PDB file of C-alpha atoms in Angstrom:
ATOM      1  CA  LYS M   1     100.353  92.067 105.431  1.00 82.00           C
ATOM      2  CA  GLN M   2      97.394  94.434 105.479  1.00 87.00           C
ATOM      3  CA  GLU M   3      95.437  94.578 102.231  1.00 91.00           C
ATOM      4  CA  VAL M   4      92.656  97.035 101.438  1.00 95.00           C
ATOM      5  CA  THR M   5      90.069  96.360  98.744  1.00 97.00           C
ATOM      6  CA  GLN M   6      87.525  98.802  97.376  1.00 97.00           C
ATOM      7  CA  ILE M   7      84.381  97.806  95.513  1.00 94.00           C
ATOM      8  CA  PRO M   8      83.250  98.842  92.987  1.00 93.00           C
ATOM      9  CA  ALA M   9      86.290 100.076  91.059  1.00 95.00           C
ATOM     10  CA  ALA M  10      84.055 102.471  89.113  1.00 96.00           C
ATOM     11  CA  LEU M  11      80.519 103.745  89.498  1.00 95.00           C
ATOM     12  CA  SER M  12      78.339 106.025  87.386  1.00 96.00           C
ATOM     13  CA  VAL M  13      74.975 107.218  88.712  1.00 96.00           C
ATOM     14  CA  PRO M  14      72.522 110.007  87.913  1.00 96.00           C
ATOM     15  CA  GLU M  15      72.466 113.116  90.040  1.00 97.00           C
ATOM     16  CA  GLY M  16      70.366 112.946  93.198  1.00 97.00           C
ATOM     17  CA  GLU M  17      70.878 109.279  93.986  1.00 96.00           C
ATOM     18  CA  ASN M  18      72.129 108.021  97.311  1.00 97.00           C
ATOM     19  CA  LEU M  19      75.097 105.697  96.958  1.00 95.00           C
ATOM     20  CA  VAL M  20      77.410 103.459  98.952  1.00 96.00           C
ATOM     21  CA  LEU M  21      81.108 102.825  98.424  1.00 97.00           C
ATOM     22  CA  ASN M  22      82.646  99.771 100.045  1.00 97.00           C
ATOM     23  CA  CYS M  23      86.035  99.152 101.615  1.00 98.00           C
ATOM     24  CA  SER M  24      87.351  95.958 103.191  1.00 98.00           C
ATOM     25  CA  PHE M  25      90.628  95.239 104.978  1.00 96.00           C
ATOM     26  CA  THR M  26      92.265  91.968 105.928  1.00 94.00           C
ATOM     27  CA  ASP M  27      93.757  92.757 109.358  1.00 89.00           C
ATOM     28  CA  SER M  28      91.310  94.096 111.931  1.00 88.00           C
ATOM     29  CA  ALA M  29      94.118  95.461 114.166  1.00 87.00           C
ATOM     30  CA  ILE M  30      93.815  98.992 112.832  1.00 89.00           C
ATOM     31  CA  TYR M  31      94.173 102.333 114.586  1.00 87.00           C
ATOM     32  CA  ASN M  32      91.930 104.290 112.277  1.00 91.00           C
ATOM     33  CA  LEU M  33      90.355 104.335 108.845  1.00 94.00           C
ATOM     34  CA  GLN M  34      90.227 107.382 106.608  1.00 95.00           C
ATOM     35  CA  TRP M  35      88.245 108.164 103.497  1.00 97.00           C
ATOM     36  CA  PHE M  36      89.874 110.537 101.003  1.00 97.00           C
ATOM     37  CA  ARG M  37      88.764 112.215  97.832  1.00 97.00           C
ATOM     38  CA  GLN M  38      91.153 112.685  94.891  1.00 96.00           C
ATOM     39  CA  ASP M  39      90.319 114.904  91.921  1.00 95.00           C
ATOM     40  CA  PRO M  40      92.190 114.342  88.619  1.00 90.00           C
ATOM     41  CA  GLY M  41      95.748 115.641  88.778  1.00 87.00           C
ATOM     42  CA  LYS M  42      95.340 116.737  92.383  1.00 89.00           C
ATOM     43  CA  GLY M  43      96.333 115.638  95.847  1.00 91.00           C
ATOM     44  CA  LEU M  44      94.163 113.827  98.375  1.00 95.00           C
ATOM     45  CA  THR M  45      91.616 115.563 100.560  1.00 95.00           C
ATOM     46  CA  SER M  46      90.602 113.897 103.805  1.00 94.00           C
ATOM     47  CA  LEU M  47      86.832 113.448 104.103  1.00 97.00           C
ATOM     48  CA  LEU M  48      86.320 111.452 107.277  1.00 96.00           C
ATOM     49  CA  LEU M  49      88.484 109.723 109.876  1.00 94.00           C
ATOM     50  CA  ILE M  50      87.056 106.944 112.047  1.00 94.00           C
ATOM     51  CA  GLN M  51      89.067 105.795 115.030  1.00 91.00           C
ATOM     52  CA  SER M  52      89.120 102.072 115.771  1.00 90.00           C
ATOM     53  CA  SER M  53      86.865 102.589 118.809  1.00 91.00           C
ATOM     54  CA  GLN M  54      84.210 104.423 116.768  1.00 94.00           C
ATOM     55  CA  ARG M  55      81.403 103.031 114.628  1.00 96.00           C
ATOM     56  CA  GLU M  56      80.711 105.967 112.322  1.00 96.00           C
ATOM     57  CA  GLN M  57      81.450 109.560 111.431  1.00 96.00           C
ATOM     58  CA  THR M  58      79.336 112.104 109.591  1.00 97.00           C
ATOM     59  CA  SER M  59      80.145 115.259 107.675  1.00 96.00           C
ATOM     60  CA  GLY M  60      77.385 116.953 105.748  1.00 97.00           C
ATOM     61  CA  ARG M  61      76.046 114.526 103.133  1.00 97.00           C
ATOM     62  CA  LEU M  62      78.755 111.975 103.924  1.00 98.00           C
ATOM     63  CA  ASN M  63      78.517 109.181 106.460  1.00 98.00           C
ATOM     64  CA  ALA M  64      81.216 106.588 107.009  1.00 98.00           C
ATOM     65  CA  SER M  65      80.772 103.449 109.075  1.00 97.00           C
ATOM     66  CA  LEU M  66      83.331 101.024 110.456  1.00 97.00           C
ATOM     67  CA  ASP M  67      82.908  97.388 111.453  1.00 96.00           C
ATOM     68  CA  LYS M  68      86.357  96.465 112.641  1.00 93.00           C
ATOM     69  CA  SER M  69      85.534  92.866 113.508  1.00 92.00           C
ATOM     70  CA  SER M  70      84.384  92.083 109.975  1.00 94.00           C
ATOM     71  CA  GLY M  71      87.019  94.294 108.337  1.00 95.00           C
ATOM     72  CA  ARG M  72      84.565  96.540 106.519  1.00 97.00           C
ATOM     73  CA  SER M  73      83.788 100.207 106.053  1.00 98.00           C
ATOM     74  CA  THR M  74      81.216 101.961 103.921  1.00 98.00           C
ATOM     75  CA  LEU M  75      81.024 105.544 102.703  1.00 98.00           C
ATOM     76  CA  TYR M  76      77.450 106.715 102.163  1.00 98.00           C
ATOM     77  CA  ILE M  77      76.880 109.762  99.969  1.00 97.00           C
ATOM     78  CA  ALA M  78      73.414 111.257 100.152  1.00 98.00           C
ATOM     79  CA  ALA M  79      71.760 113.203  97.340  1.00 97.00           C
ATOM     80  CA  SER M  80      74.755 112.972  95.014  1.00 97.00           C
ATOM     81  CA  GLN M  81      75.804 116.006  92.944  1.00 97.00           C
ATOM     82  CA  PRO M  82      78.015 116.351  89.838  1.00 97.00           C
ATOM     83  CA  GLY M  83      80.628 118.008  92.070  1.00 97.00           C
ATOM     84  CA  ASP M  84      80.984 114.706  93.933  1.00 97.00           C
ATOM     85  CA  SER M  85      82.617 113.175  90.863  1.00 98.00           C
ATOM     86  CA  ALA M  86      86.106 112.084  91.905  1.00 97.00           C
ATOM     87  CA  THR M  87      88.078 109.039  92.996  1.00 97.00           C
ATOM     88  CA  TYR M  88      87.381 107.986  96.579  1.00 98.00           C
ATOM     89  CA  LEU M  89      90.173 106.266  98.478  1.00 97.00           C
ATOM     90  CA  CYS M  90      89.961 104.228 101.650  1.00 97.00           C
ATOM     91  CA  ALA M  91      93.041 103.879 103.874  1.00 95.00           C
ATOM     92  CA  VAL M  92      93.773 102.177 107.185  1.00 93.00           C
ATOM     93  CA  LYS M  93      96.444 103.019 109.708  1.00 89.00           C
ATOM     94  CA  VAL M  94      98.266 100.195 111.434  1.00 78.00           C
ATOM     95  CA  TYR M  95     100.763 100.785 114.221  1.00 67.00           C
ATOM     96  CA  SER M  96     103.583  98.286 114.191  1.00 60.00           C
ATOM     97  CA  GLY M  97     105.667  97.662 117.267  1.00 52.00           C
ATOM     98  CA  GLY M  98     108.688  99.252 115.635  1.00 48.00           C
ATOM     99  CA  GLY M  99     107.223 102.633 114.774  1.00 48.00           C
ATOM    100  CA  ALA M 100     104.392 104.742 113.491  1.00 52.00           C
ATOM    101  CA  ASP M 101     103.804 103.256 110.061  1.00 69.00           C
ATOM    102  CA  GLY M 102     101.815 105.080 107.443  1.00 82.00           C
ATOM    103  CA  LEU M 103      98.541 104.355 105.747  1.00 89.00           C
ATOM    104  CA  THR M 104      97.667 101.322 103.622  1.00 91.00           C
ATOM    105  CA  PHE M 105      95.463 102.403 100.735  1.00 94.00           C
ATOM    106  CA  GLY M 106      92.916 100.720  98.527  1.00 96.00           C
ATOM    107  CA  LYS M 107      92.984 101.324  94.776  1.00 96.00           C
ATOM    108  CA  GLY M 108      89.951 103.584  94.927  1.00 96.00           C
ATOM    109  CA  THR M 109      86.452 103.886  93.475  1.00 97.00           C
ATOM    110  CA  HIS M 110      86.145 106.198  90.469  1.00 96.00           C
ATOM    111  CA  LEU M 111      82.765 107.913  90.824  1.00 97.00           C
ATOM    112  CA  ILE M 112      80.927 109.816  88.107  1.00 97.00           C
ATOM    113  CA  ILE M 113      77.702 111.667  88.872  1.00 97.00           C
ATOM    114  CA  GLN M 114      75.739 112.349  85.705  1.00 96.00           C
ATOM    115  CA  PRO M 115      73.941 115.731  85.597  1.00 94.00           C
TER     116      PRO M 115
ATOM    117  CA  ASN K   1      98.360 128.514 106.018  1.00 75.00           C
ATOM    118  CA  ALA K   2      99.709 127.151 102.751  1.00 81.00           C
ATOM    119  CA  GLY K   3      99.335 123.579 104.089  1.00 93.00           C
ATOM    120  CA  VAL K   4     101.596 121.016 102.427  1.00 96.00           C
ATOM    121  CA  THR K   5     103.526 122.283  99.418  1.00 96.00           C
ATOM    122  CA  GLN K   6     105.550 120.251  96.931  1.00 97.00           C
ATOM    123  CA  THR K   7     107.996 121.316  94.234  1.00 97.00           C
ATOM    124  CA  PRO K   8     108.379 120.779  91.370  1.00 97.00           C
ATOM    125  CA  LYS K   9     104.928 119.836  89.990  1.00 96.00           C
ATOM    126  CA  PHE K  10     106.448 118.044  87.007  1.00 96.00           C
ATOM    127  CA  GLN K  11     109.926 116.661  86.332  1.00 97.00           C
ATOM    128  CA  VAL K  12     111.539 114.628  83.566  1.00 97.00           C
ATOM    129  CA  LEU K  13     114.816 112.853  84.294  1.00 97.00           C
ATOM    130  CA  LYS K  14     117.139 110.604  82.395  1.00 97.00           C
ATOM    131  CA  THR K  15     118.129 107.235  83.800  1.00 97.00           C
ATOM    132  CA  GLY K  16     120.961 107.628  86.291  1.00 97.00           C
ATOM    133  CA  GLN K  17     120.301 111.270  87.142  1.00 97.00           C
ATOM    134  CA  SER K  18     119.683 112.334  90.716  1.00 96.00           C
ATOM    135  CA  MET K  19     117.244 114.875  92.059  1.00 96.00           C
ATOM    136  CA  THR K  20     115.436 116.032  95.170  1.00 98.00           C
ATOM    137  CA  LEU K  21     111.686 116.391  95.529  1.00 98.00           C
ATOM    138  CA  GLN K  22     110.854 119.124  97.996  1.00 98.00           C
ATOM    139  CA  CYS K  23     108.096 119.006 100.602  1.00 98.00           C
ATOM    140  CA  ALA K  24     107.262 121.653 103.184  1.00 98.00           C
ATOM    141  CA  GLN K  25     104.438 122.208 105.656  1.00 97.00           C
ATOM    142  CA  ASP K  26     103.597 125.251 107.759  1.00 95.00           C
ATOM    143  CA  MET K  27     101.248 123.583 110.236  1.00 94.00           C
ATOM    144  CA  ASN K  28     103.921 122.607 112.809  1.00 94.00           C
ATOM    145  CA  HIS K  29     103.237 118.937 112.139  1.00 95.00           C
ATOM    146  CA  GLU K  30     105.600 116.404 113.630  1.00 94.00           C
ATOM    147  CA  TYR K  31     104.713 113.479 111.351  1.00 93.00           C
ATOM    148  CA  MET K  32     105.582 113.605 107.645  1.00 95.00           C
ATOM    149  CA  SER K  33     105.667 110.925 104.987  1.00 95.00           C
ATOM    150  CA  TRP K  34     106.196 110.231 101.293  1.00 97.00           C
ATOM    151  CA  TYR K  35     104.015 108.033  99.083  1.00 96.00           C
ATOM    152  CA  ARG K  36     104.120 107.047  95.438  1.00 97.00           C
ATOM    153  CA  GLN K  37     101.022 106.434  93.343  1.00 96.00           C
ATOM    154  CA  ASP K  38     101.169 104.172  90.308  1.00 95.00           C
ATOM    155  CA  PRO K  39      98.350 103.275  87.881  1.00 88.00           C
ATOM    156  CA  GLY K  40      96.324 100.308  89.081  1.00 84.00           C
ATOM    157  CA  MET K  41      97.927 100.360  92.520  1.00 85.00           C
ATOM    158  CA  GLY K  42      97.130 102.075  95.758  1.00 85.00           C
ATOM    159  CA  LEU K  43      99.430 104.662  97.238  1.00 92.00           C
ATOM    160  CA  ARG K  44     102.497 103.054  98.796  1.00 94.00           C
ATOM    161  CA  LEU K  45     104.574 104.419 101.652  1.00 93.00           C
ATOM    162  CA  ILE K  46     108.231 105.189 100.837  1.00 94.00           C
ATOM    163  CA  HIS K  47     109.637 106.835 103.977  1.00 94.00           C
ATOM    164  CA  TYR K  48     108.251 108.611 107.009  1.00 93.00           C
ATOM    165  CA  SER K  49     109.418 110.783 109.894  1.00 93.00           C
ATOM    166  CA  VAL K  50     107.952 111.229 113.375  1.00 91.00           C
ATOM    167  CA  GLY K  51     109.954 114.384 114.051  1.00 92.00           C
ATOM    168  CA  ALA K  52     113.083 116.345 113.209  1.00 94.00           C
ATOM    169  CA  GLY K  53     116.111 114.097 113.088  1.00 94.00           C
ATOM    170  CA  ILE K  54     114.073 110.863 112.944  1.00 93.00           C
ATOM    171  CA  THR K  55     113.276 108.951 109.753  1.00 94.00           C
ATOM    172  CA  ASP K  56     112.279 105.390 108.949  1.00 91.00           C
ATOM    173  CA  GLN K  57     111.539 103.201 105.959  1.00 91.00           C
ATOM    174  CA  GLY K  58     108.132 102.396 104.610  1.00 89.00           C
ATOM    175  CA  GLU K  59     106.985  99.691 102.211  1.00 88.00           C
ATOM    176  CA  VAL K  60     109.065 100.700  99.135  1.00 92.00           C
ATOM    177  CA  PRO K  61     112.210 102.585 100.286  1.00 94.00           C
ATOM    178  CA  ASN K  62     114.787 101.252  97.802  1.00 94.00           C
ATOM    179  CA  GLY K  63     116.331 103.946  95.615  1.00 95.00           C
ATOM    180  CA  TYR K  64     115.198 106.810  97.848  1.00 97.00           C
ATOM    181  CA  ASN K  65     116.795 108.764 100.693  1.00 97.00           C
ATOM    182  CA  VAL K  66     115.238 111.178 103.147  1.00 97.00           C
ATOM    183  CA  SER K  67     116.377 113.470 105.929  1.00 96.00           C
ATOM    184  CA  ARG K  68     114.498 115.686 108.381  1.00 97.00           C
ATOM    185  CA  SER K  69     116.657 118.534 109.633  1.00 96.00           C
ATOM    186  CA  THR K  70     113.711 120.823 110.440  1.00 96.00           C
ATOM    187  CA  THR K  71     110.096 120.290 111.432  1.00 96.00           C
ATOM    188  CA  GLU K  72     108.906 122.050 108.271  1.00 97.00           C
ATOM    189  CA  ASP K  73     110.832 120.258 105.519  1.00 97.00           C
ATOM    190  CA  PHE K  74     111.049 116.627 104.413  1.00 98.00           C
ATOM    191  CA  PRO K  75     112.895 116.277 101.075  1.00 98.00           C
ATOM    192  CA  LEU K  76     112.963 113.019  99.115  1.00 98.00           C
ATOM    193  CA  ARG K  77     116.134 112.254  97.187  1.00 98.00           C
ATOM    194  CA  LEU K  78     116.395 109.947  94.196  1.00 96.00           C
ATOM    195  CA  LEU K  79     119.983 108.762  94.113  1.00 92.00           C
ATOM    196  CA  SER K  80     120.131 107.302  90.581  1.00 96.00           C
ATOM    197  CA  ALA K  81     116.806 107.525  88.795  1.00 96.00           C
ATOM    198  CA  ALA K  82     115.390 104.441  87.089  1.00 97.00           C
ATOM    199  CA  PRO K  83     112.362 104.098  84.770  1.00 97.00           C
ATOM    200  CA  SER K  84     110.634 102.094  87.535  1.00 96.00           C
ATOM    201  CA  GLN K  85     110.568 105.294  89.585  1.00 97.00           C
ATOM    202  CA  THR K  86     108.247 106.973  87.103  1.00 97.00           C
ATOM    203  CA  SER K  87     105.280 107.813  89.308  1.00 97.00           C
ATOM    204  CA  VAL K  88     103.342 110.534  91.067  1.00 97.00           C
ATOM    205  CA  TYR K  89     104.844 111.358  94.450  1.00 98.00           C
ATOM    206  CA  PHE K  90     102.813 112.701  97.345  1.00 97.00           C
ATOM    207  CA  CYS K  91     104.022 114.179 100.589  1.00 97.00           C
ATOM    208  CA  ALA K  92     101.731 114.086 103.624  1.00 96.00           C
ATOM    209  CA  SER K  93     101.804 115.440 107.159  1.00 95.00           C
ATOM    210  CA  SER K  94      99.853 115.181 110.396  1.00 92.00           C
ATOM    211  CA  TYR K  95     100.162 116.712 113.841  1.00 90.00           C
ATOM    212  CA  SER K  96     101.455 113.427 115.212  1.00 82.00           C
ATOM    213  CA  ALA K  97     101.269 109.716 114.477  1.00 75.00           C
ATOM    214  CA  ALA K  98      98.298 109.335 116.823  1.00 76.00           C
ATOM    215  CA  SER K  99      95.166 107.562 115.674  1.00 66.00           C
ATOM    216  CA  THR K 100      93.142 110.770 115.974  1.00 75.00           C
ATOM    217  CA  ASP K 101      95.242 112.791 113.554  1.00 83.00           C
ATOM    218  CA  THR K 102      94.091 113.439 109.998  1.00 88.00           C
ATOM    219  CA  GLN K 103      96.758 113.307 107.309  1.00 90.00           C
ATOM    220  CA  TYR K 104      97.052 116.250 104.909  1.00 93.00           C
ATOM    221  CA  PHE K 105      98.455 115.678 101.448  1.00 95.00           C
ATOM    222  CA  GLY K 106     100.341 117.933  99.079  1.00 96.00           C
ATOM    223  CA  PRO K 107      99.385 118.373  95.397  1.00 95.00           C
ATOM    224  CA  GLY K 108     101.955 115.864  94.155  1.00 96.00           C
ATOM    225  CA  THR K 109     104.996 115.769  91.868  1.00 97.00           C
ATOM    226  CA  ARG K 110     104.650 113.909  88.576  1.00 97.00           C
ATOM    227  CA  LEU K 111     108.020 112.343  87.738  1.00 97.00           C
ATOM    228  CA  THR K 112     108.973 110.703  84.447  1.00 97.00           C
ATOM    229  CA  VAL K 113     112.270 108.835  84.115  1.00 97.00           C
ATOM    230  CA  LEU K 114     113.363 108.132  80.539  1.00 96.00           C
TER     231      LEU K 114
END
C-alpha cells in the first residue's frame, strides 16, 4: 500500500528565507505527484503537478522536483513571504489495474512565515 | 466558472440520521471524487467516478453511497450517520483520470455527528 510521508510536520521561518519541504513515498510506480496548499478552513489549491516522466516543475517562486526511483519530492519556496503561511500537502496518483484510483496524501507540513 | 462547489458548509447530525452532501462542478470534468480529512491523518479517498453512470469505491467507502447521474453533480450520501464519520469532506474534480490532469477541490463540508 502506498504511503506518503512529509517532513517536517511544522516549520517556522523568518520572512525572506528560502526553504525546502520534503515528501517521500513508498511505491515508485506513480503516475504523477502534486503539491497542494491548504489555508485554514479552506479547500486545497493545486500548486504544481509533476508527471512521472518529469524531473521538476516551476511556478513563480515555487519549484518542485521528483526523483521517482528514490521515492522523493521536494518543494522549494524562494524568498518566503507571510502570505505563504499555510499547510502544504504532497499527494501521489497511482493507477491500479482495476480503475483510476485517487490521490494518496501525506499529512502535510504546516508552514509559518514570520514577518 | 464557479469551479467546484459544495453544500452545506457545516452540518450537525445525530447518530442514525441520514443526509446528502452536495458537490457540483461547472468545468465539464469527467472525473470526480470524495475525500475525508481527519486530524492527524492525510486525506483519504471515499468514492470516485470516471464519468456519468460510473462509480467505484476508494479506500474508506463503508457507510457512504454515491451516484453520478449527470456530469456536473456527484452527491455523497450518509446512510446512517455515526460519530466516526465526523470529519471534513472534500469533493474534487479533474478533466479526466489522466496523469496530466490537475485535481480541483471544493471548499469542504464540516460534518459533526453527535
